Coordinates of C-alpha atoms and ligand atoms in Angstrom, one line a residue:
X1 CA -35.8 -15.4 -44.2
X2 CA -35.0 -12.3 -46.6
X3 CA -31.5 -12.2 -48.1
X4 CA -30.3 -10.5 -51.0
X5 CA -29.4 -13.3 -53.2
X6 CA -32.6 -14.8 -52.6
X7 CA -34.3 -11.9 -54.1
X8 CA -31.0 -11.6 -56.9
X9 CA -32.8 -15.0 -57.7
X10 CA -36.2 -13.9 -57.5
X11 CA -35.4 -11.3 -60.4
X12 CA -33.3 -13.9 -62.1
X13 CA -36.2 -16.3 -62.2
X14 CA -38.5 -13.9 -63.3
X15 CA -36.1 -12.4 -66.3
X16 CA -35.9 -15.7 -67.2
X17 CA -39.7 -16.5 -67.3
X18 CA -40.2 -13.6 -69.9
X19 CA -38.6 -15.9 -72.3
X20 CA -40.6 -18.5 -71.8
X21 CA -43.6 -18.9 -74.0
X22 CA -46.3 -18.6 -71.6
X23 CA -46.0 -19.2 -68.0
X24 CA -44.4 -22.8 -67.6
X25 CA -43.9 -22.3 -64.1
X26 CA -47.9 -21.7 -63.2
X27 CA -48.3 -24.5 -65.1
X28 CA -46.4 -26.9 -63.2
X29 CA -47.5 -25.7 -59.7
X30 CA -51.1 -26.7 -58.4
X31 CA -53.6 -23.0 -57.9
X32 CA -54.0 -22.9 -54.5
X33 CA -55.9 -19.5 -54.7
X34 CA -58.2 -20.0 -57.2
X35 CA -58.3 -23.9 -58.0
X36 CA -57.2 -22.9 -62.1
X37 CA -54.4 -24.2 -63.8
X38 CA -53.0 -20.7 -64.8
X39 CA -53.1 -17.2 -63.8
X40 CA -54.0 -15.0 -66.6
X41 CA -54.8 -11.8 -67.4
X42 CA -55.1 -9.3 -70.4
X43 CA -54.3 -5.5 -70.1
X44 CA -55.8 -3.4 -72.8
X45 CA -54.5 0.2 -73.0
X46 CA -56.5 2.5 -75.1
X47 CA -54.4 4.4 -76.7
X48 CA -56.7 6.2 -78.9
X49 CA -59.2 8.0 -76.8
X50 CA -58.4 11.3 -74.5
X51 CA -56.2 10.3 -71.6
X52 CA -56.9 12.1 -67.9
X53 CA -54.8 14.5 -66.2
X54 CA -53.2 12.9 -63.2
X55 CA -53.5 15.4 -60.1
X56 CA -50.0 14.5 -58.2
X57 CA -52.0 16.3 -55.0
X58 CA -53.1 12.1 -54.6
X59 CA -49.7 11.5 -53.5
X60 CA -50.2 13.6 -49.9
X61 CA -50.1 13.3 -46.2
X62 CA -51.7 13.4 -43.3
X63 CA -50.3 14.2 -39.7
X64 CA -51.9 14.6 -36.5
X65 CA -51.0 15.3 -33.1
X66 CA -51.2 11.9 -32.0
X67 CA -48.6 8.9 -31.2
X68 CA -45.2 9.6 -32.5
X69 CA -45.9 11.5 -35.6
X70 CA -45.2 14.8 -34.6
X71 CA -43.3 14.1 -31.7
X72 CA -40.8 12.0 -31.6
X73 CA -41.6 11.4 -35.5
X74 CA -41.0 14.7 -37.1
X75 CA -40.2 16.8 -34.6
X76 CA -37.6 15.7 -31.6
X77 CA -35.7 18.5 -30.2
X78 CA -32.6 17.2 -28.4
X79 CA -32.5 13.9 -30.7
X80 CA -28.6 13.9 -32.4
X81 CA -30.6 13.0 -35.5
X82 CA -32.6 16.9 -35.2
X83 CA -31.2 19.8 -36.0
X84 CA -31.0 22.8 -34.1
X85 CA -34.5 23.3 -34.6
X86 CA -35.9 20.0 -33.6
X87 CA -36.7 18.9 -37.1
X88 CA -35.3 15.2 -38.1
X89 CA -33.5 15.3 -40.7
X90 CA -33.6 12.0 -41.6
X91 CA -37.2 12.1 -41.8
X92 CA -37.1 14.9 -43.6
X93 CA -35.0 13.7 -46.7
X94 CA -37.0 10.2 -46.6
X95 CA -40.1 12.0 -47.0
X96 CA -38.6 14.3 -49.8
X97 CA -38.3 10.9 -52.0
X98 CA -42.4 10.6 -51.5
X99 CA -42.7 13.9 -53.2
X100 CA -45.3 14.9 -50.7
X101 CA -47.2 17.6 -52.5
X102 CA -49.4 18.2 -49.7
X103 CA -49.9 18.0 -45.6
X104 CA -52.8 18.3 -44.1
X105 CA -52.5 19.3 -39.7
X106 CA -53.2 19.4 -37.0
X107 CA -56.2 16.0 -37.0
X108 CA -58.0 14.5 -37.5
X109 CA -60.3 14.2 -33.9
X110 CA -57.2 16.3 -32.4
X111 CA -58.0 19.4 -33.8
X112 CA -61.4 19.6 -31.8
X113 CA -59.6 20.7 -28.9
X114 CA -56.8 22.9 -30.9
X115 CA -57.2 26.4 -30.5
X116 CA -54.1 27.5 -32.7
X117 CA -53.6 30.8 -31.0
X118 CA -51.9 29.1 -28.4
X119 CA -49.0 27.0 -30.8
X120 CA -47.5 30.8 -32.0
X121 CA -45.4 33.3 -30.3
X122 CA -42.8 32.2 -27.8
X123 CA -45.1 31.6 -24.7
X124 CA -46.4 28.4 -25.5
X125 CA -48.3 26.6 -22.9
X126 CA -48.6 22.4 -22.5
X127 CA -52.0 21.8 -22.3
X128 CA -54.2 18.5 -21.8
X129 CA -55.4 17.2 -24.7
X130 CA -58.5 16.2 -24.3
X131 CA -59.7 13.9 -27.3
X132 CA -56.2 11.7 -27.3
X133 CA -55.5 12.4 -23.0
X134 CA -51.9 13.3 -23.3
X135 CA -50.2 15.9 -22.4
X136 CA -49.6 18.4 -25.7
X137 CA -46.9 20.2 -25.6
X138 CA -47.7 22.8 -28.1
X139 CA -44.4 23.2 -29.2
X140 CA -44.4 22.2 -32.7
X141 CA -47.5 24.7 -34.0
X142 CA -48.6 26.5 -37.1
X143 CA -44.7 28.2 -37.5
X144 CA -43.1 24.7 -37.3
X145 CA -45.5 23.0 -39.5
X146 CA -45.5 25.8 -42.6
X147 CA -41.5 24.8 -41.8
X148 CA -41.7 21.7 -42.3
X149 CA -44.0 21.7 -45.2
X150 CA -41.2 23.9 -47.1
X151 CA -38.3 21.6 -46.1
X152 CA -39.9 18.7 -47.3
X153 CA -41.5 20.6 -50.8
X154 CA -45.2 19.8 -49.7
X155 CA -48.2 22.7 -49.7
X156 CA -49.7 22.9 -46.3
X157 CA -53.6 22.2 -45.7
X158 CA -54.9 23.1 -42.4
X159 CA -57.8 21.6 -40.7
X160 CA -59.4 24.2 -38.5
X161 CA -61.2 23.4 -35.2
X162 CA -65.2 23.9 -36.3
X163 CA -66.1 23.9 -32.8
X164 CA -64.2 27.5 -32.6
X165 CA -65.7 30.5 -33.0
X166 CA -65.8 31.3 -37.1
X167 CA -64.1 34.3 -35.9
X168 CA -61.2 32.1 -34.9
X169 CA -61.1 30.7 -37.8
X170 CA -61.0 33.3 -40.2
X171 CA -58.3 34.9 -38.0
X172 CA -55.9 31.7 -38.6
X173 CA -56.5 32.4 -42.1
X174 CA -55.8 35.8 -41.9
X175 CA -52.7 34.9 -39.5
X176 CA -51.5 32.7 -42.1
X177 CA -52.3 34.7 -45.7
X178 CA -52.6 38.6 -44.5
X179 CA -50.0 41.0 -45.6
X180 CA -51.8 44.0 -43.5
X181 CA -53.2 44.2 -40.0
X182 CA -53.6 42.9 -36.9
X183 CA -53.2 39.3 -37.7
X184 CA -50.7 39.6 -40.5
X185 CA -48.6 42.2 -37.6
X186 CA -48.7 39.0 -35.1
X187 CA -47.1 36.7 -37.5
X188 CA -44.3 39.2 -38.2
X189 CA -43.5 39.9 -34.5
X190 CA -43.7 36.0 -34.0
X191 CA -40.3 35.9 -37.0
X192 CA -42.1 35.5 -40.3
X193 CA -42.8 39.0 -42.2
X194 CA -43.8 37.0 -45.7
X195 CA -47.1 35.5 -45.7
X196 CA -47.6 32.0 -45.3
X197 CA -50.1 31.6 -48.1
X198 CA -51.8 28.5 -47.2
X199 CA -54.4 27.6 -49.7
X200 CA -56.0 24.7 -48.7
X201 CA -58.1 24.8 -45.7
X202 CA -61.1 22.5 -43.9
X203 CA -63.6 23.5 -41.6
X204 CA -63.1 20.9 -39.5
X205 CA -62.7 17.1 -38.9
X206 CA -65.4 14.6 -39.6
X207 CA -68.3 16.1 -38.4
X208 CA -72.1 16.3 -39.8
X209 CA -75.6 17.4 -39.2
X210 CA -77.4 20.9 -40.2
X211 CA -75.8 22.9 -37.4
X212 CA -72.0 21.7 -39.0
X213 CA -73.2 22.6 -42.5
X214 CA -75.1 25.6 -41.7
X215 CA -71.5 27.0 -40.1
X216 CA -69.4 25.0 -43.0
X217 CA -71.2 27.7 -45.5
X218 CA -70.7 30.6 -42.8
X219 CA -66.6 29.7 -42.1
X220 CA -66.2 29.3 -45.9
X221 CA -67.7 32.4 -46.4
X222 CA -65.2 34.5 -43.6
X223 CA -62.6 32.4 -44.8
X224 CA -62.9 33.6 -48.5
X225 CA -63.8 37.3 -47.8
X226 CA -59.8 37.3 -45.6
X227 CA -58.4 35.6 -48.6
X228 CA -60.5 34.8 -51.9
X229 CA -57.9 32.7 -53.3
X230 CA -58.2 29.7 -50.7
X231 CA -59.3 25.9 -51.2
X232 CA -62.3 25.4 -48.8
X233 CA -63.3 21.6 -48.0
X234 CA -64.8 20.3 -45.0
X235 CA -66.3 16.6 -44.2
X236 CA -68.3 14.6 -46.5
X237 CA -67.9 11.3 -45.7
X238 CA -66.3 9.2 -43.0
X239 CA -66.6 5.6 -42.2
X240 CA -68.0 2.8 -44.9
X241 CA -71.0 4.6 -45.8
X242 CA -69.7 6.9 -48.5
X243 CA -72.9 8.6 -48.3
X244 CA -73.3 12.7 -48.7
X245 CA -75.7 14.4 -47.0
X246 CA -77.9 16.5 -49.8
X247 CA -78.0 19.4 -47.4
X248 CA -74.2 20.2 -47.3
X249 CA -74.5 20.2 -51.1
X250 CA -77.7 22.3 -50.9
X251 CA -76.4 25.1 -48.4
X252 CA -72.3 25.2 -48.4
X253 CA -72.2 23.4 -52.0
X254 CA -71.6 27.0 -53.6
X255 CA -68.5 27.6 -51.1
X256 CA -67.0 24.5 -51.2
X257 CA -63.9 23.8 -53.7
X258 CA -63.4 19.8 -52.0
X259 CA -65.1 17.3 -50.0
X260 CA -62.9 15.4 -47.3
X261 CA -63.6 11.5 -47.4
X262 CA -62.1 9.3 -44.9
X263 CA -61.9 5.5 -44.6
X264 CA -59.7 3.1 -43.4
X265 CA -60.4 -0.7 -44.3
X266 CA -59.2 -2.5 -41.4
X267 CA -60.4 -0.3 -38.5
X268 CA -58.6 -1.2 -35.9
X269 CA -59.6 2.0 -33.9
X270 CA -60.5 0.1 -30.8
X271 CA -60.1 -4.0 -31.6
X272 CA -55.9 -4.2 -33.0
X273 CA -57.0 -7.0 -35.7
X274 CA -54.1 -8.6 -37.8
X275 CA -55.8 -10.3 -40.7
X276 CA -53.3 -12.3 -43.0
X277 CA -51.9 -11.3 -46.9
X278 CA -55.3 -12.5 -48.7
X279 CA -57.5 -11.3 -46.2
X280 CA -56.3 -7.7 -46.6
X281 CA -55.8 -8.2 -50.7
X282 CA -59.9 -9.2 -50.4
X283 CA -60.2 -5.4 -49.9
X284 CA -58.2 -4.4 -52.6
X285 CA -61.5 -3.0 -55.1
X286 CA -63.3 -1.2 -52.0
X287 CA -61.4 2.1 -52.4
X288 CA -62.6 2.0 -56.5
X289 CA -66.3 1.1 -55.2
X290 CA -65.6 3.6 -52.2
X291 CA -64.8 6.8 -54.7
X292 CA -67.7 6.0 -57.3
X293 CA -70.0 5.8 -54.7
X294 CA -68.7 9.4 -53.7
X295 CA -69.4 10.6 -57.0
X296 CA -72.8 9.4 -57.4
X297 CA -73.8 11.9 -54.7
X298 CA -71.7 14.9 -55.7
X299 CA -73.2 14.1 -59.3
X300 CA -76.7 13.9 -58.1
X301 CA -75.6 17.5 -56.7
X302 CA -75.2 18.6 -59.6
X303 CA -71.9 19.7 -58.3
X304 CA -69.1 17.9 -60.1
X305 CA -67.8 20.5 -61.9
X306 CA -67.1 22.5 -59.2
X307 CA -66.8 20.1 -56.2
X308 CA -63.6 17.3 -56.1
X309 CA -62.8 14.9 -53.8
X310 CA -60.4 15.1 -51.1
X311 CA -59.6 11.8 -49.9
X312 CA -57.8 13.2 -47.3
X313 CA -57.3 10.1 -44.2
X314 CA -57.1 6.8 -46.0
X315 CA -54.9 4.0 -45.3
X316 CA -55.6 -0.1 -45.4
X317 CA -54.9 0.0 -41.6
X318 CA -56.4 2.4 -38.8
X319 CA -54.3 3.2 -36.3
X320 CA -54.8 2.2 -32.7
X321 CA -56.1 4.1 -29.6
X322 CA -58.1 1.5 -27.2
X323 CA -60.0 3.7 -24.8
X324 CA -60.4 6.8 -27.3
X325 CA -62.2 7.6 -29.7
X326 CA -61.1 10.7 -29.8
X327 CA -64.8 12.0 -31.1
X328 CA -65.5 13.1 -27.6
X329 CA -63.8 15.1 -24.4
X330 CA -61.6 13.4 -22.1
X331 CA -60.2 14.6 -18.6
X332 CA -57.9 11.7 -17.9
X333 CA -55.1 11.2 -14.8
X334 CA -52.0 10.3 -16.2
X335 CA -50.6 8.5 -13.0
X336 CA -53.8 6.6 -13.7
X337 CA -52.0 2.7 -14.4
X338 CA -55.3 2.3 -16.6
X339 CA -54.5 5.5 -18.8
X340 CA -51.1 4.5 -18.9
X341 CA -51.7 1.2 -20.1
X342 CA -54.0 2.6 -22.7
X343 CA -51.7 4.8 -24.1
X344 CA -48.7 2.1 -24.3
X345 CA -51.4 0.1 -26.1
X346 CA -51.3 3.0 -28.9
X347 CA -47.4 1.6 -30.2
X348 CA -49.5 -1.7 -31.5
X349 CA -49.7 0.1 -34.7
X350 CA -46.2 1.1 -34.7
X351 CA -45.0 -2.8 -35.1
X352 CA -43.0 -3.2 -38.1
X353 CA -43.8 -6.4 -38.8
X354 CA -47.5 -5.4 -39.3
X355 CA -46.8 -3.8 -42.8
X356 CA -45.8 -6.2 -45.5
X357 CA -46.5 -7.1 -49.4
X358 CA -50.8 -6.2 -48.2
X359 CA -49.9 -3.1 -47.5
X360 CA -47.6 -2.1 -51.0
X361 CA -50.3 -4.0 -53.0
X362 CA -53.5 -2.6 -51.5
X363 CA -51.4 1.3 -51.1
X364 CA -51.2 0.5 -55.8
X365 CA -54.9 -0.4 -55.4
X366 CA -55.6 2.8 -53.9
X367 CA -53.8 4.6 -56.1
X368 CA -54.9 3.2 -59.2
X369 CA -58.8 3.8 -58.1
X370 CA -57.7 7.7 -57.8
X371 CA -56.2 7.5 -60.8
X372 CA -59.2 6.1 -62.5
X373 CA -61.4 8.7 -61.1
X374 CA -58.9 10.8 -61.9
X375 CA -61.4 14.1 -62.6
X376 CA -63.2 13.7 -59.1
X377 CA -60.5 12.6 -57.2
X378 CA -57.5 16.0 -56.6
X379 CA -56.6 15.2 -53.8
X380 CA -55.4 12.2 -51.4
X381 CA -53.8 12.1 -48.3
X382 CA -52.2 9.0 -46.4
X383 CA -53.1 8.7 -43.0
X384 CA -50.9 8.7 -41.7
X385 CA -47.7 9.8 -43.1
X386 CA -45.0 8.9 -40.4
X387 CA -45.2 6.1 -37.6
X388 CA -48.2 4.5 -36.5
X389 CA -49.6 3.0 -39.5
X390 CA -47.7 5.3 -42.1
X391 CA -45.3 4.3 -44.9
X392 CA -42.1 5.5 -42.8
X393 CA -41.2 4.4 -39.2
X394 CA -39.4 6.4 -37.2
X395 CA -37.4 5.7 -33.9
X396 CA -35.0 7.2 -31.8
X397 CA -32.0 5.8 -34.0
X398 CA -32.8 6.1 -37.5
X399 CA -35.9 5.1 -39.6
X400 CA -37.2 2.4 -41.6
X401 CA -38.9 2.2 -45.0
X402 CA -42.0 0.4 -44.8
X403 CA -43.5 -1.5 -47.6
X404 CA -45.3 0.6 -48.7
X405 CA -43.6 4.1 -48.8
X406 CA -41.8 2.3 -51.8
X407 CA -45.1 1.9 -53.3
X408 CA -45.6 5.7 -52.5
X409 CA -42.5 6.4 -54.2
X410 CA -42.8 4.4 -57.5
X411 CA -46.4 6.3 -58.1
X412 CA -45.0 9.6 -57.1
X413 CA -42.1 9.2 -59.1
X414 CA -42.3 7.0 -62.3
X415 CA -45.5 7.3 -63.2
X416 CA -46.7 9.7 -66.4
X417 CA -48.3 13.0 -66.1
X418 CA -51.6 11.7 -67.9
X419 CA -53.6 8.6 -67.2
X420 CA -55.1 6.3 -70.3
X421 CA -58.7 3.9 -70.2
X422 CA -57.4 0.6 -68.6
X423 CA -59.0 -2.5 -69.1
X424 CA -58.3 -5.4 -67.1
X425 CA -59.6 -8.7 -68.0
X426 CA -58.1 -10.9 -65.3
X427 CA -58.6 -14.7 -63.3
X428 CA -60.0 -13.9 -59.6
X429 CA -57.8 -14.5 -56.6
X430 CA -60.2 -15.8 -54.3
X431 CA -60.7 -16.6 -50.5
X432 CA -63.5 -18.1 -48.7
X433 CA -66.6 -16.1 -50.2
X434 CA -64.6 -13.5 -51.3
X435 CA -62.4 -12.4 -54.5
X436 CA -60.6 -9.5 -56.4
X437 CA -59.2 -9.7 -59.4
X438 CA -55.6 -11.3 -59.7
X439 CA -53.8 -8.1 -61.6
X440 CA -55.2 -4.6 -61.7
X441 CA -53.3 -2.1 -63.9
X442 CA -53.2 1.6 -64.3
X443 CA -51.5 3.3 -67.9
X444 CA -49.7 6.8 -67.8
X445 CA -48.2 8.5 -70.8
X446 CA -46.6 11.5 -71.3
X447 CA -47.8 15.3 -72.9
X448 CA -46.2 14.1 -75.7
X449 CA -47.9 10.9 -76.0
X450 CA -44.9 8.9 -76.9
X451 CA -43.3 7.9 -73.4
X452 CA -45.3 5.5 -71.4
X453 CA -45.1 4.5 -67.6
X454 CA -47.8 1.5 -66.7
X455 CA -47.9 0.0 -63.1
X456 CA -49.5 -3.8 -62.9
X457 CA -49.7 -5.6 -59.9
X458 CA -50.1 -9.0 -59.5
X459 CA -52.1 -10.3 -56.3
X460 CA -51.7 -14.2 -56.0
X461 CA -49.6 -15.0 -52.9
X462 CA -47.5 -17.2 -54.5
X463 CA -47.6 -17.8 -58.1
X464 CA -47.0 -15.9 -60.8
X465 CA -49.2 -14.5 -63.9
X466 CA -48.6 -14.8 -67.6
X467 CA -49.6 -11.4 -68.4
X468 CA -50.6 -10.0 -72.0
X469 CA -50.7 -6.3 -72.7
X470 CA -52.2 -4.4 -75.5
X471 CA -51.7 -1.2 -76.4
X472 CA -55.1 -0.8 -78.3
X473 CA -55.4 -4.0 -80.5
X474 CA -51.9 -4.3 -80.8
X475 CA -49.9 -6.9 -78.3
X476 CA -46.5 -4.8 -77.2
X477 CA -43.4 -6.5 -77.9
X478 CA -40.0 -5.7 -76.8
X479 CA -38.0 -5.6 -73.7
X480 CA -38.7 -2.4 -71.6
X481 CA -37.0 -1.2 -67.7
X482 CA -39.1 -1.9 -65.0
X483 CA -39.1 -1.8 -61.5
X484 CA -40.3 -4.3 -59.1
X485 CA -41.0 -4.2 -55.7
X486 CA -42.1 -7.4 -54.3
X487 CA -40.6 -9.7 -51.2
X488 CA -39.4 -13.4 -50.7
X489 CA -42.8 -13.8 -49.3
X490 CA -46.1 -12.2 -49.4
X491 CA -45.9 -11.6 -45.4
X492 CA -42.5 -9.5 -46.3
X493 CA -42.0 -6.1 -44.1
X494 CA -39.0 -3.7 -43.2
X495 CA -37.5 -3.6 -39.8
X496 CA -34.5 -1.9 -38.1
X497 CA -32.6 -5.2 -38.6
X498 CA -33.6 -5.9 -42.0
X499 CA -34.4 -2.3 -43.6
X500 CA -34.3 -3.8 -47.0
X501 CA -36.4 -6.8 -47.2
X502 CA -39.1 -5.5 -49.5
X503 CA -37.3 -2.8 -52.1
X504 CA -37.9 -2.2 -55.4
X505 CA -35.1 -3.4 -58.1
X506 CA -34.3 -2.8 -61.8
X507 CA -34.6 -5.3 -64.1
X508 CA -35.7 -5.6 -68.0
X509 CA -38.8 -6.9 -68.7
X510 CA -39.2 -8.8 -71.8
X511 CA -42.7 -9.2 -74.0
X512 CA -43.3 -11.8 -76.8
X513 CA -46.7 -11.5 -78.4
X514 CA -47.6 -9.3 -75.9
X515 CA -47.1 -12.2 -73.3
X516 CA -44.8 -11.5 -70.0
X517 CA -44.8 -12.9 -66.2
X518 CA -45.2 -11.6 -63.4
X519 CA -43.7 -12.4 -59.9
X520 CA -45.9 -13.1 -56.7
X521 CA -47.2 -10.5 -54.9
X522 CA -45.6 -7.4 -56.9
X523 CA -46.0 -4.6 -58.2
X524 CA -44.0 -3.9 -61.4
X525 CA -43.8 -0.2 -63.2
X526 CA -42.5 -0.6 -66.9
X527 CA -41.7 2.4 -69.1
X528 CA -40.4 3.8 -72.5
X529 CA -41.8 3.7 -75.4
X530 CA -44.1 0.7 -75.8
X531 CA -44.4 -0.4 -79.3
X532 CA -46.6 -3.3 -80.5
Ligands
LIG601 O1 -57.8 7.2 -35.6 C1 -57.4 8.6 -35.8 C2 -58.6 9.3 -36.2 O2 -59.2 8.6 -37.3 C3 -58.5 10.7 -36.7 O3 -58.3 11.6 -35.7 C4 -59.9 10.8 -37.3 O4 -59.9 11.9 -38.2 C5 -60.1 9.5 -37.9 O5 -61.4 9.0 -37.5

């Protein structure tokens, strides 16, 4: 059981493990993981070839009309916690600490049945939702989101309905960006006079074959000609197969400014599957695997220059929705005890205990396989970004911190501006057939060159790693602030009784001939100036 001295200790321990020469402790304590008598692992930073501009946009999110993210997640009129609006404000000041530079709404599979003409203006009619069989209320619609995209400090990314008419679709544009006519008139008489200026836009959600491309290239076109200064992306990939069909590139390449890619490691669409710490931490290199396959076939394009990824639904867990796949109309009777039961089914993925030391570590591993691709990859988005599987939980009382928003907010807020060739030479962490490597690392430095911020993880469940880092041939020596989010085990998580199992603390970090350790299952971000 968490408490706070424990993990006063934990940081204690570790402090005092710096000054050791070399990792005593692993020594002593018999490799379970990997059958070795010491966890090891080299970090070499090149520090004399061009670094790589990190694009923040990685550090987005993704809602959808579907569980409790909107409602009863963002938006819950009547809650004490809401203002007069409806918004949470709770939520909305935890999600300000993510530094959210980007929200992409309504779906995901939602927005097949979303005609958005219906969410503005002050008649707004419930309607049956179709692909997720609930009743929508339409009350939170493109005015409430552009709303809460300002509150929180995040650019809003629409993705359109492609089974509309391309008329409707350039009219939502227009609704959003026009200063004159028809559309832009609309918006003012529903309260907002200024544009919205929206700039990133999809043509739909995770769709494919000729007749979707053929009106991807049309849509991008209308949507251009009502604003020319709008992001266009629509679906590349979704699923395992990373795979790009050579015709979008062919027909809708020259239109296109992104390409969405979606994956989620552990599907648990329709099968809720718990697998434990080192089951998930075996998928901790498919999102690096994932991206370069991506590029391959935008580069066989020919299209890199012009065409970036948009990883816009990832996460290490799907959500939930037994019944649904949400890919294809549903009429459904919601006295129906079947339905119902389905739909209760849906709060699996809202179980707190489900997100733990996995989830941080494999939320870095993401991260730093962005990072490393950090010329394809502009854009990410977490999917989702409140409840169900997302990094904060929200409930009628308050909200909880999951694992890993802290992850999300030690990226989004410590590291540097520009990202630096990382080379990790480290032991495996196996299990069963499988294995990752035990430490993965990502270096960040400054425009100035001089301040550095580099996040290391270590993987093993339990023991730690005697860690040497190089900042080109040179081992780095000193003591240096880091931050270090880890738990008091690797099955760690957040709840409403225990918000602060898993956060990250301050402590110094101390390097002798390069050499430091590094606690269990953590993820540690040191910075300053790292001499050798
Ligand atoms: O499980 C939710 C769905 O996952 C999203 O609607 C869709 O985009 C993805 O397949």
């Amino acid at each position: 059981m968490w408490n706070p001295v424990t993990h006063r200790s934990l940081a204690l321990l570790s402090a005092l493990l710096c000054a050791l020469p070399g990792n005593l402790l692993a020594q002593a304590t018999p490799n379970q993981a990997t059958n070795q008598a010491t966890n090891q692992a080299t970090i070499l930073i090149a520090t004399d070839e061009p670094t790589k501009t990190c694009d923040p946009m990685i550090y987005g999110g993704f809602i959808e009309h579907l569980g409790k993210q909107i409602y009863g997640g963002f938006f819950e009129p009547g809650s004490p916690l809401a203002d007069e609006h409806g918004f949470r404000l709770d939520v909305i000041e935890a999600v300000k600490e993510l530094k959210v530079p980007v929200i992409r709404w309504p779906g995901g599979c939602f927005v097949d049945s979303y005609h958005w003409k219906k969410g503005v203006g002050p008649d707004r009619q419930p309607y049956d939702d179709d692909r997720w069989g609930v009743l929508e209320p339409n009350t939170f619609g493109t005015h409430e989101f552009i709303e809460l995209c300002r509150r929180v400090g995040a650019e809003p990314y629409i993705c359109q309905n492609s089974l509309a008419s391309i008329e409707e679709m350039a009219d939502w544009v227009a609704y959003c960006n026009a200063t004159t006519g028809e559309l832009a008139e609309m918006r003012k008489r529903n309260g907002h006079a200024e544009p919205f200026d929206v700039k990133f836009w999809s043509v739909g959600n995770e769709k494919g074959g000729k007749g979707y491309i053929d009106k991807v290239r049309d849509t991008a076109a209308a949507m251009k000609e009502v604003d020319p200064n709008i992001l266009v992306t629509c679906s590349g990939s979704h699923g395992p197969r990373a795979y790009i069909d050579p015709y979008l590139f062919q027909t809708a390449g020259p239109y296109l400014d992104l390409l969405s890619v979606h994956e989620y490691w552990i599907p648990n669409f329709q099968q809720h599957q718990t697998p434990d710490y080192l089951a998930c931490l075996m998928l901790s290199e498919k999102p690096d695997a994932h991206i370069s396959a991506v590029v391959q076939s935008i580069d066989k394009a020919k299209m890199r220059e012009r065409i970036k990824i948009a990883f816009d639904e990832w996460n290490l867990r799907s959500w939930h929705h037994p019944g649904f796949s949400g890919h294809h109309p549903r009429k459904v009777d919601y006295q129906d005890p079947e339905i119902i039961a389905l739909i209760k089914d849906r709060d699996k993925s809202l179980e707190p205990s489900l997100y733990t030391m996995a989830d941080a570590l494999f939320c870095a591993s993401f991260f730093n396989a962005c990072l490393r691709h950090a010329e394809d990859v502009t854009m990410a988005n977490v999917a989702c970004l409140v409840n169900q599987t997302g990094p904060l939980y929200v409930h009628p009382g308050g909200i909880v911190k999951r694992t890993h928003f802290h992850t999300m907010a030690m990226y989004a807020n410590l590291l540097q501006a520009n990202v630096a060739r990382t080379e990790v030479d480290s032991d495996r962490l196996t299990h069963g057939e499988s294995s990752v490597a035990m430490v993965d690392a990502i270096a960040t430095v400054d425009e100035s060159g001089e301040k550095w911020s580099v996040a290391i993880m270590n993987r093993h469940p339990s023991q730690e790693v005697t860690c040497t880092l190089k900042m080109g041939d040179s081992p780095v020596d000193g003591t240096y602030r880091a931050t270090v989010l880890t738990g008091d085990s690797p099955d760690a998580y957040n709840d409403i009784e225990h918000p602060n199992r898993v956060v990250p603390q301050e402590m110094m970090l101390t390097f002798k001939d390069g050499r430091t350790s590094l606690p269990p299952h953590s993820l540690v971000i040191i910075d300053g100036r790292l001499n050798p």
